[in-house]
Coordinates of C-alpha atoms and ligand atoms in Angstrom, one line a residue:
X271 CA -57.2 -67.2 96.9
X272 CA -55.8 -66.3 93.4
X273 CA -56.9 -67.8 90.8
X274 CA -57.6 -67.8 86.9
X275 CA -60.2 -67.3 85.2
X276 CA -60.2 -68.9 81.5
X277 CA -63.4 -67.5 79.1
X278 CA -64.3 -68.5 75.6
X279 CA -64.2 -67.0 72.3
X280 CA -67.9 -66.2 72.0
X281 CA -67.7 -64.1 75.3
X282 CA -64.5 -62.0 75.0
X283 CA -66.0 -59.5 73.3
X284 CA -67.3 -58.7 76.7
X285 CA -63.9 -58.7 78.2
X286 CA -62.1 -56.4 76.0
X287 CA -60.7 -59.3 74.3
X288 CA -59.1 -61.1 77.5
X289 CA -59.0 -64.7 77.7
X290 CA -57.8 -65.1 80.3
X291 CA -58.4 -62.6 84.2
X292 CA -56.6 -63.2 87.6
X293 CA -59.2 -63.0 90.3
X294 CA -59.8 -63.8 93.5
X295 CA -62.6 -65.7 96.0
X296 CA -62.9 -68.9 98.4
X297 CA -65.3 -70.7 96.6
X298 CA -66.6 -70.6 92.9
X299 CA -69.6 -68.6 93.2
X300 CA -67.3 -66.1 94.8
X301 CA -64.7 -66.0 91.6
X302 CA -68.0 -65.8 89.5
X303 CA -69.9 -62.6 91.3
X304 CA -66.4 -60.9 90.6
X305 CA -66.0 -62.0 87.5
X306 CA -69.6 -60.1 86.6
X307 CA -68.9 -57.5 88.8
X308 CA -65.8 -56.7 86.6
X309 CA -66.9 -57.4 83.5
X310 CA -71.1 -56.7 84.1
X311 CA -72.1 -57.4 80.6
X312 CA -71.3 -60.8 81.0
X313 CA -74.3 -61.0 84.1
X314 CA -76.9 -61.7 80.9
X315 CA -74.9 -64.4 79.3
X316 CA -73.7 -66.2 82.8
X317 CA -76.6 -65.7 85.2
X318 CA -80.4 -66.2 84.3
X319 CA -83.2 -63.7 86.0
X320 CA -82.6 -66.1 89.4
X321 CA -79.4 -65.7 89.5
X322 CA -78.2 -69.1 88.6
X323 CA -75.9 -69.9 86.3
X324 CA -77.7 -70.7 82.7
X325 CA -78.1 -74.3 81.8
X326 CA -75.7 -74.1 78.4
X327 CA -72.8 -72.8 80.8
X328 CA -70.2 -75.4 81.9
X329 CA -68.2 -74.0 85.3
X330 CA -64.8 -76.1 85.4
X331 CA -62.8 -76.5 88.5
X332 CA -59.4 -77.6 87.0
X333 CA -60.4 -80.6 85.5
X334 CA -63.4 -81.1 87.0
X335 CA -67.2 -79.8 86.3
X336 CA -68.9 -77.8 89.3
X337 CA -71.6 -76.6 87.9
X338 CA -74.0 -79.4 90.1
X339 CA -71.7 -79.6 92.9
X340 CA -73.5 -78.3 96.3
X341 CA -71.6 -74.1 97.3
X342 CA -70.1 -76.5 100.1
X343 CA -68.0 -78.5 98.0
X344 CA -66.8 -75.4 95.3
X345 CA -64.0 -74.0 97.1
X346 CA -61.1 -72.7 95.8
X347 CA -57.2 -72.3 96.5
X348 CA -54.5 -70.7 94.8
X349 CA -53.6 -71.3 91.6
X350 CA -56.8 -73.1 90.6
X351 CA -57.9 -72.6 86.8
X352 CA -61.9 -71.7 86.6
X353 CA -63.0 -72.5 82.9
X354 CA -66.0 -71.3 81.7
X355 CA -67.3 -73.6 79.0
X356 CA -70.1 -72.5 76.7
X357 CA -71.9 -75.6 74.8
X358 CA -73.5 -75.1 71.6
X359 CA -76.9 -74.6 72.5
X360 CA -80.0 -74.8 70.4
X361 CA -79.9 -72.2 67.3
X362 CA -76.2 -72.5 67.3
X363 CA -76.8 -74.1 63.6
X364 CA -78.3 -71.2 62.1
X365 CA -78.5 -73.4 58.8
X366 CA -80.8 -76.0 60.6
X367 CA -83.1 -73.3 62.6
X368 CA -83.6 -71.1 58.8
X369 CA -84.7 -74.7 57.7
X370 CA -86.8 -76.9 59.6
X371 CA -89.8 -75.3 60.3
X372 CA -90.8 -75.9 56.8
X373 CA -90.3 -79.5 57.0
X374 CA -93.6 -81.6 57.5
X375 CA -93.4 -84.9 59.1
X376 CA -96.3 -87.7 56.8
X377 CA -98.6 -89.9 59.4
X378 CA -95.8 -92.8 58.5
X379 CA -93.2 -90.6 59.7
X380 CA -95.1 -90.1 63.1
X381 CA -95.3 -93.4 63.5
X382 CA -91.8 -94.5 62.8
X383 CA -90.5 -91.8 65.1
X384 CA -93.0 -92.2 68.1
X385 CA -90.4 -92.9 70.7
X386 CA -88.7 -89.4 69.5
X387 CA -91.8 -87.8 69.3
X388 CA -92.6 -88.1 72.9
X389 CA -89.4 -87.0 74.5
X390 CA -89.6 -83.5 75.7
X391 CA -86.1 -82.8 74.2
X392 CA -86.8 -83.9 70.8
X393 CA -90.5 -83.7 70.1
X394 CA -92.3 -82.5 66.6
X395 CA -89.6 -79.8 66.8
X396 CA -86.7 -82.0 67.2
X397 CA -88.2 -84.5 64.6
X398 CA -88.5 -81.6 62.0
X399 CA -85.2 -80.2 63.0
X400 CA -83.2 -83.8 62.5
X401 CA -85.1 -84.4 59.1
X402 CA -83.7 -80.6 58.1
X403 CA -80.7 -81.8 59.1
X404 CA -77.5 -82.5 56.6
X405 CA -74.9 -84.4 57.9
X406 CA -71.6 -85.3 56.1
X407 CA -70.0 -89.0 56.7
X408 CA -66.2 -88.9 55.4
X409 CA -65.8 -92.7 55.0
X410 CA -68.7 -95.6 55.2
X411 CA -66.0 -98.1 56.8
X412 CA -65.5 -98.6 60.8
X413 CA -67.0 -95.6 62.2
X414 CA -69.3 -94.7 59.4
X415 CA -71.0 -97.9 59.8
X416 CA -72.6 -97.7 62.4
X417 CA -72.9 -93.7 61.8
X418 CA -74.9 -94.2 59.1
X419 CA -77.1 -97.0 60.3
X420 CA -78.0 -94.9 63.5
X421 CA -78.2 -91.6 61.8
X422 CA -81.0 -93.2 59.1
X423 CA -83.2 -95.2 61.5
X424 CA -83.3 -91.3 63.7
X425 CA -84.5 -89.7 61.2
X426 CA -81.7 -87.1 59.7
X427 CA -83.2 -85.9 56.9
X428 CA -79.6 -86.2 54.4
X429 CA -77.0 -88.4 55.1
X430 CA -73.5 -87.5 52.6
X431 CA -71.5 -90.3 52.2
X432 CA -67.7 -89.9 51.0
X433 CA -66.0 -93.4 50.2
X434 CA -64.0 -94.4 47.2
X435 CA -63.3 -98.3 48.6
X436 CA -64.4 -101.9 47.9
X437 CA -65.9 -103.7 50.7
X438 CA -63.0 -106.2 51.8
X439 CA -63.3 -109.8 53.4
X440 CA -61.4 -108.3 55.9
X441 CA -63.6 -105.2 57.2
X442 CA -66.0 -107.2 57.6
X443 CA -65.3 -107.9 61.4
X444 CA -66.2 -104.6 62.3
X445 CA -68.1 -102.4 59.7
X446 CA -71.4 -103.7 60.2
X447 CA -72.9 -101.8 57.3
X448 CA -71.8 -104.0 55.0
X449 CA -72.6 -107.8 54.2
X450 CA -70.6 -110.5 53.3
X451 CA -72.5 -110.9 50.3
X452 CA -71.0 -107.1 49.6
X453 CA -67.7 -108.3 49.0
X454 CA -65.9 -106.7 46.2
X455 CA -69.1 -103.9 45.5
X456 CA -67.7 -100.3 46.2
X457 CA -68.7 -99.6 50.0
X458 CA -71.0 -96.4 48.7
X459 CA -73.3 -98.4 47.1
X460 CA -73.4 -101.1 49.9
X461 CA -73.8 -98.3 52.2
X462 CA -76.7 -96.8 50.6
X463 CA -78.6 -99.8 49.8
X464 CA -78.8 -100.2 53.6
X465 CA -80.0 -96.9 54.8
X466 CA -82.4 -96.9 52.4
X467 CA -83.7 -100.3 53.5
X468 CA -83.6 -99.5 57.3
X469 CA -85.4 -95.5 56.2
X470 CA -86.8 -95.0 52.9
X471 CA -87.1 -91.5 54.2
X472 CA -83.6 -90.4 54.2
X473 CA -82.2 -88.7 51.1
X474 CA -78.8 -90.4 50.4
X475 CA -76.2 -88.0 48.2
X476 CA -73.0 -90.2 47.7
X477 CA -69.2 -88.9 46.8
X478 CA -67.8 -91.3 45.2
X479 CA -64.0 -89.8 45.6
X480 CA -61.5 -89.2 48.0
X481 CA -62.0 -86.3 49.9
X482 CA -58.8 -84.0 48.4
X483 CA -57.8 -80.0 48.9
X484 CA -59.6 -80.0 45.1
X485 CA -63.1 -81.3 46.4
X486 CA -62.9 -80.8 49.9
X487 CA -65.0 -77.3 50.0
X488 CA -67.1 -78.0 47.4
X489 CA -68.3 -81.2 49.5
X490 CA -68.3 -80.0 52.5
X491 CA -70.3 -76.2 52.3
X492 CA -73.9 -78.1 51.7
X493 CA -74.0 -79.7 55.2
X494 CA -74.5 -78.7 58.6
X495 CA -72.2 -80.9 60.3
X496 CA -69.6 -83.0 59.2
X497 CA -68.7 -86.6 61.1
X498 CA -65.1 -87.7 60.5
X499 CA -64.3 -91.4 60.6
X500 CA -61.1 -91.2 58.5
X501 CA -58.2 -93.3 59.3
X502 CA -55.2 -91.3 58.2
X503 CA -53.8 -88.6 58.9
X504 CA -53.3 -86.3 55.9
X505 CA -57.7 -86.7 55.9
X506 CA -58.3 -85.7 59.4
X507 CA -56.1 -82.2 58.8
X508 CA -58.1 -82.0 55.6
X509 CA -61.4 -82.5 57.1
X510 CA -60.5 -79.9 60.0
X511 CA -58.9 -77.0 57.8
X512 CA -62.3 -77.3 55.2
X513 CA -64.6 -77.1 58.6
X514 CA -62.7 -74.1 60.5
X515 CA -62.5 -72.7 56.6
X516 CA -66.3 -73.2 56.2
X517 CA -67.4 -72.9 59.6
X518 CA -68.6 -76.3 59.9
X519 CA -68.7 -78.2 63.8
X520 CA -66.6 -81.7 62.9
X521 CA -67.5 -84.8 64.6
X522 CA -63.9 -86.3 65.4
X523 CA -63.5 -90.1 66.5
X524 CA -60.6 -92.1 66.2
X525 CA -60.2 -95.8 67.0
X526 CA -56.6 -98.1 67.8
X527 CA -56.9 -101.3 68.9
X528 CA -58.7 -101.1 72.2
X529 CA -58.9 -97.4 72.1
X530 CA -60.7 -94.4 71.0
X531 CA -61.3 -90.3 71.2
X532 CA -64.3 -88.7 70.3
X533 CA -64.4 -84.4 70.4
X534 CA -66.1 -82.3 68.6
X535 CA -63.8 -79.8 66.8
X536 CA -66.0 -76.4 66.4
X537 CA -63.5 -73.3 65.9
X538 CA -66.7 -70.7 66.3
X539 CA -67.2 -72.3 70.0
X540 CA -63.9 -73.9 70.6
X541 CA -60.6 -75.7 69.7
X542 CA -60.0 -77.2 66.6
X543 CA -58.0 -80.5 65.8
X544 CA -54.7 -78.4 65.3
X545 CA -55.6 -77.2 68.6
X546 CA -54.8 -80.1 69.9
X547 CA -52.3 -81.8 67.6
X548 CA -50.5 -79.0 65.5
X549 CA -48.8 -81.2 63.6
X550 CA -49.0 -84.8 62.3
X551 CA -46.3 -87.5 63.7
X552 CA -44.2 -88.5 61.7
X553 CA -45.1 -91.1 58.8
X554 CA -45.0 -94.8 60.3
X555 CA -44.7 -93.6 63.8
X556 CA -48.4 -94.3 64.6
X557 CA -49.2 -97.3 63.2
X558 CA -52.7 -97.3 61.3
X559 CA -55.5 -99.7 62.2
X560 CA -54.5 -101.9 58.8
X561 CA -51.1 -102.3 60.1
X562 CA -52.2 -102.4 63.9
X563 CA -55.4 -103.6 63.9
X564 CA -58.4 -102.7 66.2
X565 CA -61.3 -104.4 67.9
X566 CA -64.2 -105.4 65.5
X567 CA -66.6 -103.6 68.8
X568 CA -64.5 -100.5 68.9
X569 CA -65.9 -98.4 66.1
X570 CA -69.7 -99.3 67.4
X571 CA -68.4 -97.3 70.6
X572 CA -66.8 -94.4 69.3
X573 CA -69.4 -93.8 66.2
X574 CA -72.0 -93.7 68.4
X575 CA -70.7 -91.3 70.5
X576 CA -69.8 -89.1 67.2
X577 CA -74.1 -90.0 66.4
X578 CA -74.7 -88.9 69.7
X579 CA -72.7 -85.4 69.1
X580 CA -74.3 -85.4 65.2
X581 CA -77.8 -85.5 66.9
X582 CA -77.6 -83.3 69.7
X583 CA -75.8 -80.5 67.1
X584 CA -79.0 -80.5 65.1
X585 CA -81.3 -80.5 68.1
X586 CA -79.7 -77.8 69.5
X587 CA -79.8 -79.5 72.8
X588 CA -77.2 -80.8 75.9
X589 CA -73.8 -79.9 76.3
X590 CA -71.7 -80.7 73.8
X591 CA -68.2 -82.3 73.2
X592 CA -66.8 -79.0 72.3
X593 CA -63.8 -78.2 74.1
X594 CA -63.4 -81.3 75.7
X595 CA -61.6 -84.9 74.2
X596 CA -63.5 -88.2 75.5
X597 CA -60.7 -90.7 76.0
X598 CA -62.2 -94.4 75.5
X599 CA -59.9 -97.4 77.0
X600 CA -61.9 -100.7 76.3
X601 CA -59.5 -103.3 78.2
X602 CA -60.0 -101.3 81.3
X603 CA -63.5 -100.1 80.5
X604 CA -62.8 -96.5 81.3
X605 CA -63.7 -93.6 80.2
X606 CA -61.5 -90.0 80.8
X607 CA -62.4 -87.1 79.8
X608 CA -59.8 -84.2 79.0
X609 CA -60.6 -80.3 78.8
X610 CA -59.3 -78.8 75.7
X611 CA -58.0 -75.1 74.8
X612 CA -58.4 -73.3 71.9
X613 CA -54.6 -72.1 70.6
X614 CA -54.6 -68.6 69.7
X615 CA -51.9 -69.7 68.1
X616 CA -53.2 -71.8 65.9
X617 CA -52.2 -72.0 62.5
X618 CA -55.8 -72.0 61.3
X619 CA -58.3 -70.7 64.0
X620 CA -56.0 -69.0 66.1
X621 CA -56.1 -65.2 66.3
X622 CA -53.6 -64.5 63.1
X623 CA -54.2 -67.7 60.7
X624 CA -51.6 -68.5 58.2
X625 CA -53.1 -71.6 56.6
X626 CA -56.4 -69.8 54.9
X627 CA -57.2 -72.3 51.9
X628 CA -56.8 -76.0 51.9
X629 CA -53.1 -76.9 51.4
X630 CA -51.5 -80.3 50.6
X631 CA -52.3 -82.4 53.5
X632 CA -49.9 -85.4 52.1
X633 CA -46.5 -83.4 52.0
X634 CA -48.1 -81.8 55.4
X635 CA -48.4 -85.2 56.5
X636 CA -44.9 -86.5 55.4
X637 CA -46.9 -89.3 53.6
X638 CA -45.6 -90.4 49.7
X639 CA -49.0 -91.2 47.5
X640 CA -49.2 -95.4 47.1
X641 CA -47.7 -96.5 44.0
X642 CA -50.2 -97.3 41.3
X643 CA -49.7 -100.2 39.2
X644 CA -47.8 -98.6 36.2
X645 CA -45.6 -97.1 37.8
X646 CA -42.3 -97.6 36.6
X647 CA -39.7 -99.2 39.1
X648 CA -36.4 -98.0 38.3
X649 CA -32.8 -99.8 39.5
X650 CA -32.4 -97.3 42.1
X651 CA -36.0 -96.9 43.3
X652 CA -35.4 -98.9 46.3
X653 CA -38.9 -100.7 45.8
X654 CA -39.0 -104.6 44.3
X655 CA -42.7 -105.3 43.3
X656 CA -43.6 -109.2 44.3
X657 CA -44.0 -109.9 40.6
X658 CA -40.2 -109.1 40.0
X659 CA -39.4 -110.4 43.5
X660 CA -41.1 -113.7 42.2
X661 CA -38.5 -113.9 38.8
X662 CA -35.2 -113.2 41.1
X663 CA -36.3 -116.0 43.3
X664 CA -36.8 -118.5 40.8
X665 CA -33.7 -117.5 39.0
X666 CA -31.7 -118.9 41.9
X667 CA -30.1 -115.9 42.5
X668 CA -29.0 -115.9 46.5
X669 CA -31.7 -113.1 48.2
X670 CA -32.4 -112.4 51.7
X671 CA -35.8 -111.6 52.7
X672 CA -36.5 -110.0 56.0
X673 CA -40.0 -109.5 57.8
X674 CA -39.9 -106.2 59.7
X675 CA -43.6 -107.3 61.4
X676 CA -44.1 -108.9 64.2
X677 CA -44.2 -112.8 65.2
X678 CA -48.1 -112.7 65.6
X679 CA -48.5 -111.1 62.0
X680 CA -45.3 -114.0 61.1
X681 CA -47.8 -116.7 62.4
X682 CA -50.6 -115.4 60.1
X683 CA -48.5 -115.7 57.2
X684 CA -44.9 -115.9 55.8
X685 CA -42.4 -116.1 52.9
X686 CA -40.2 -119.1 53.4
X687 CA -37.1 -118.6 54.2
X688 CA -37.3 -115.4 55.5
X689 CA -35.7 -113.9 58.3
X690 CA -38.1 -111.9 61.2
X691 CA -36.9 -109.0 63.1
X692 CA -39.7 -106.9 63.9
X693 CA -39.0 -103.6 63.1
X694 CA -38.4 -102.0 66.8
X695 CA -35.8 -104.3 67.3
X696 CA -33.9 -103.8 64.0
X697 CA -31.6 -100.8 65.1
X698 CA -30.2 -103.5 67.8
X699 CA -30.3 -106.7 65.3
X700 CA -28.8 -105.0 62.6
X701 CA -25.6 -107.2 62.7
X702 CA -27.3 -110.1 62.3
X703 CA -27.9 -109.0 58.5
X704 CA -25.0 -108.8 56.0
X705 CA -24.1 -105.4 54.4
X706 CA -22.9 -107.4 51.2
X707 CA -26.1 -109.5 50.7
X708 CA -29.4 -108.5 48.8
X709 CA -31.6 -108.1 50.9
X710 CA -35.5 -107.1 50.1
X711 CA -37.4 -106.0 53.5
X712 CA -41.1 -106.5 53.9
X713 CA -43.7 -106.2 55.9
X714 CA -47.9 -106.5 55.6
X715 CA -48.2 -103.4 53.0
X716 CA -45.0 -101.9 53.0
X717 CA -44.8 -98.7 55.3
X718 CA -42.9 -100.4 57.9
X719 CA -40.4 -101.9 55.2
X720 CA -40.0 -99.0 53.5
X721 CA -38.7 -97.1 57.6
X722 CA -36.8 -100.6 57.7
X723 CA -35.0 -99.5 54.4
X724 CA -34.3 -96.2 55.1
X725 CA -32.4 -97.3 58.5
X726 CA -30.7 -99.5 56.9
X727 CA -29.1 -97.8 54.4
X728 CA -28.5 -95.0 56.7
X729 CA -26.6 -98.1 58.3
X730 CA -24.6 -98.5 55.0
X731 CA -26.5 -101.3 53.5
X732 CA -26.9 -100.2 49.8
X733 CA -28.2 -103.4 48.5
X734 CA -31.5 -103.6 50.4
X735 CA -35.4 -103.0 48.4
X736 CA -38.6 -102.6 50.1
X737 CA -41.3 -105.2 48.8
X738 CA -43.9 -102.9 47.4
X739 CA -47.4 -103.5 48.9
X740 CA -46.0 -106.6 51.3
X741 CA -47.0 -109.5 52.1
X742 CA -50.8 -108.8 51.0
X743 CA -49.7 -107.8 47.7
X744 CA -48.0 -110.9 47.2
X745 CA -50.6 -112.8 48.7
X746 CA -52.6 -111.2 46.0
X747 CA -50.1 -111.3 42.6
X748 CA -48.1 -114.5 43.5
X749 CA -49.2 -116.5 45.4
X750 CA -53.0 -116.8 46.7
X751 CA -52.9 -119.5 48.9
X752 CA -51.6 -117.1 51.6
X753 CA -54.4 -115.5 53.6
X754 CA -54.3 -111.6 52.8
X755 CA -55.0 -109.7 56.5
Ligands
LIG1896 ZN1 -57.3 -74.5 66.0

């Protein structure tokens, strides 16, 4: 049967530089014995002294792992894709291994991390190794909750915490880190206050910024691994570009509604996140979890599957989420998992990289910066803040107001008199509006108004303004008897 053979970066050096070799064989094992028989300097890196394929080596059929299947069951036919899947294994962190075996664990240490201490696969070593251990959390809010509470009580040594927020009422529901007592304090300091309280041990070093092309590096280059739990996109390309940059592995999880991914984006050992989306969609495309919410339960899931990856990376033990995307579906309860290829293409760990310093990740990203308070709102702007919307309203002057969300946001909370067309339906409900009126468009914080706005005057509506901020804004200026969501 012929077949393909796909190898990974840290081997092609064996290959002359292939990644890829037709070969052929009936079953796996076959494929594999020619595989070393072409290319015999692999035999040391595959196969251990008995001949059997070394426990850090993942074998993929296609999709599927074979590594534990029985010879029976390995068989090949044509066209089949053989990956051969390398995990990070221990001493893959070379700044963790120069590290740790200086550390010294107290008697109250031994005692806090018993249950550690008598696994085989984490043990003094392990113990020492996670207490050497840096790790990075960009944002304390859904996904850095329960990150950070996890991480302390194990027993990594320095936990980085990037966050420049208030804790809100309404993140409450899921980011179990903070306390409704919190409300209003910036989330660092809530943050810290309870790692410290659940591990005195762990040294807490708090950014107090958000994390920008200016900062990123500078951040970044002290830690051994960085955890992502950003919720936009012009951060996630950031916090990739500074890890291939710096050679950091970057814990990826992302969370909508009932779903999440989790990967771990290492370019020395695999793909990164441009690997696998090149570029960003387009701005109000993929709705964020503000605008489309997400289960309070979700984040738990998908940070503690980044905690897992952040724990085994500074172990130096299983295989890890390299190379392959965790697909999370909580309605049906299912898990998938997806292989994933490095791109030598790719703009920044491919084979010829054109992005080699940070660029700026909110052009990249399509995304316009949020309008601060003083900025000035010109005639033309196409913006209406809910302060000047307020004075045209009780002027008497006639004013349409349309709500671009949908009728389960409309339930939560409304302006009166205003007409809802959600904003998928808008190209087909257009004529229901009048091209002569004023019209000001809104929606819960303004990024689906503002795509409302732009169709419409693409439509020939020239007298339409997006409601700056939306309904929450107003909420919060105008009128504070609405409930802000
Ligand atoms: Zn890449």
């Amino acid at each position: 049967m012929a077949l393909k053979v796909l190898l990974p970066v840290a081997l092609r050096h064996l290959t002359g530089n292939q990644d890829e070799v037709d070969l052929n064989g009936k079953d796996v094992g076959e494929v594999m014995n020619e595989l070393v028989n072409r290319f015999p300097e692999l035999k040391t890196h595959l196969f251990n002294e008995n001949g059997q394929i070394r426990n850090f080596v993942n074998i993929y059929r296609n999709d599927e792992d074979v590594r534990y299947l029985d010879n029976d069951q390995t068989s090949v036919k044509e066209g089949d894709i053989i990956s051969i899947v390398p995990s990070i294994a221990g001493g893959s962190l070379e700044s963790i291994n120069d590290t740790y075996s200086n550390m010294e664990l107290s008697k109250n240490e031994i005692e806090r991390y018993s249950r550690h201490l008598i696994m085989p696969e984490v043990g003094m070593e392990g113990q020492k190794r996670l207490k050497a251990t840096k790790i990075l959390l960009i944002g304390t809010g859904g996904l850095g909750a329960p990150l950070g509470l996890y991480l302390a009580a194990a027993g990594v040594g320095t936990l980085g915490l990037v966050d420049f927020d208030v804790v809100d009422f309404s993140n409450l529901q899921r980011q179990i880190i903070h306390s409704t007592a919190d409300v209003g304090r910036p989330k660092l300091e809530s943050a810290q206050e309870k790692i410290l309280a659940i591990n005195p041990n762990v040294k807490v070093e708090t950014y107090n910024a958000a994390l920008r092309s200016d900062n990123a590096l500078d951040i970044i280059k002290d830690y051994d691994v960085v955890i992502d739990g950003t919720d936009n996109f012009p951060t996630r390309y950031l916090v990739n570009d500074a890890c291939v940059l710096l050679d950091k592995p970057n814990v990826y999880g992302s969370i909508f509604r009932f779903e999440g991914q989790a990967s771990v984006f290492y370019a020395k050992e695999g793909p990164c996140y441009r690997c696998l989306y090149p570029e960003p969609p387009p701005p109000g495309l993929v709705p964020s979890c503000a605008e489309g919410g997400v289960l309070g339960i979700l984040p738990g899931i998908i940070g503690l599957i980044q905690a897992t990856e952040g724990i085994k990376l500074a172990l130096g033990k299983g295989q890890s989420l390299v190379g392959r995307l965790v697909l999370y579906d909580a309605l049906a309860m299912k898990f998938r998992e997806l292989k994933l290829r490095k791109n030598p293409k790719c703009v920044v760990c491919g084979e010829n990289p054109t992005v080699t310093q940070l660029i700026d990740y909110e052009q990249f990203c399509g995304v316009t910066p949020e309008l601060g308070p003083n900025v000035d709102l010109s005639e033309d702007s196409g913006e209406i803040t809910p302060a000047e919307l307020k004075s045209v309203l009780d002027s008497g002057e006639k004013l349409t107001i349309l709500d671009v969300r949908e009728p389960h946001e409309y339930e939560i909370s409304s302006l009166s008199n205003s007409i809802l067309i959600p904003l998928g339906q808008l190209p087909s409900r257009m004529n229901e509006l009048n091209r002569q009126d004023n019209i000001v468009v809104h929606c819960k914080m303004g990024g689906r108004s503002a795509k409302a706005v732009e169709l419409m005057k693409q439509a020939g509506f020239n007298q339409v303004k997006n409601l700056t901020g939306g309904i929450n804004r107003w909420a919060e200026e105008v009128d504070p008897s609405l409930p802000r969501y």
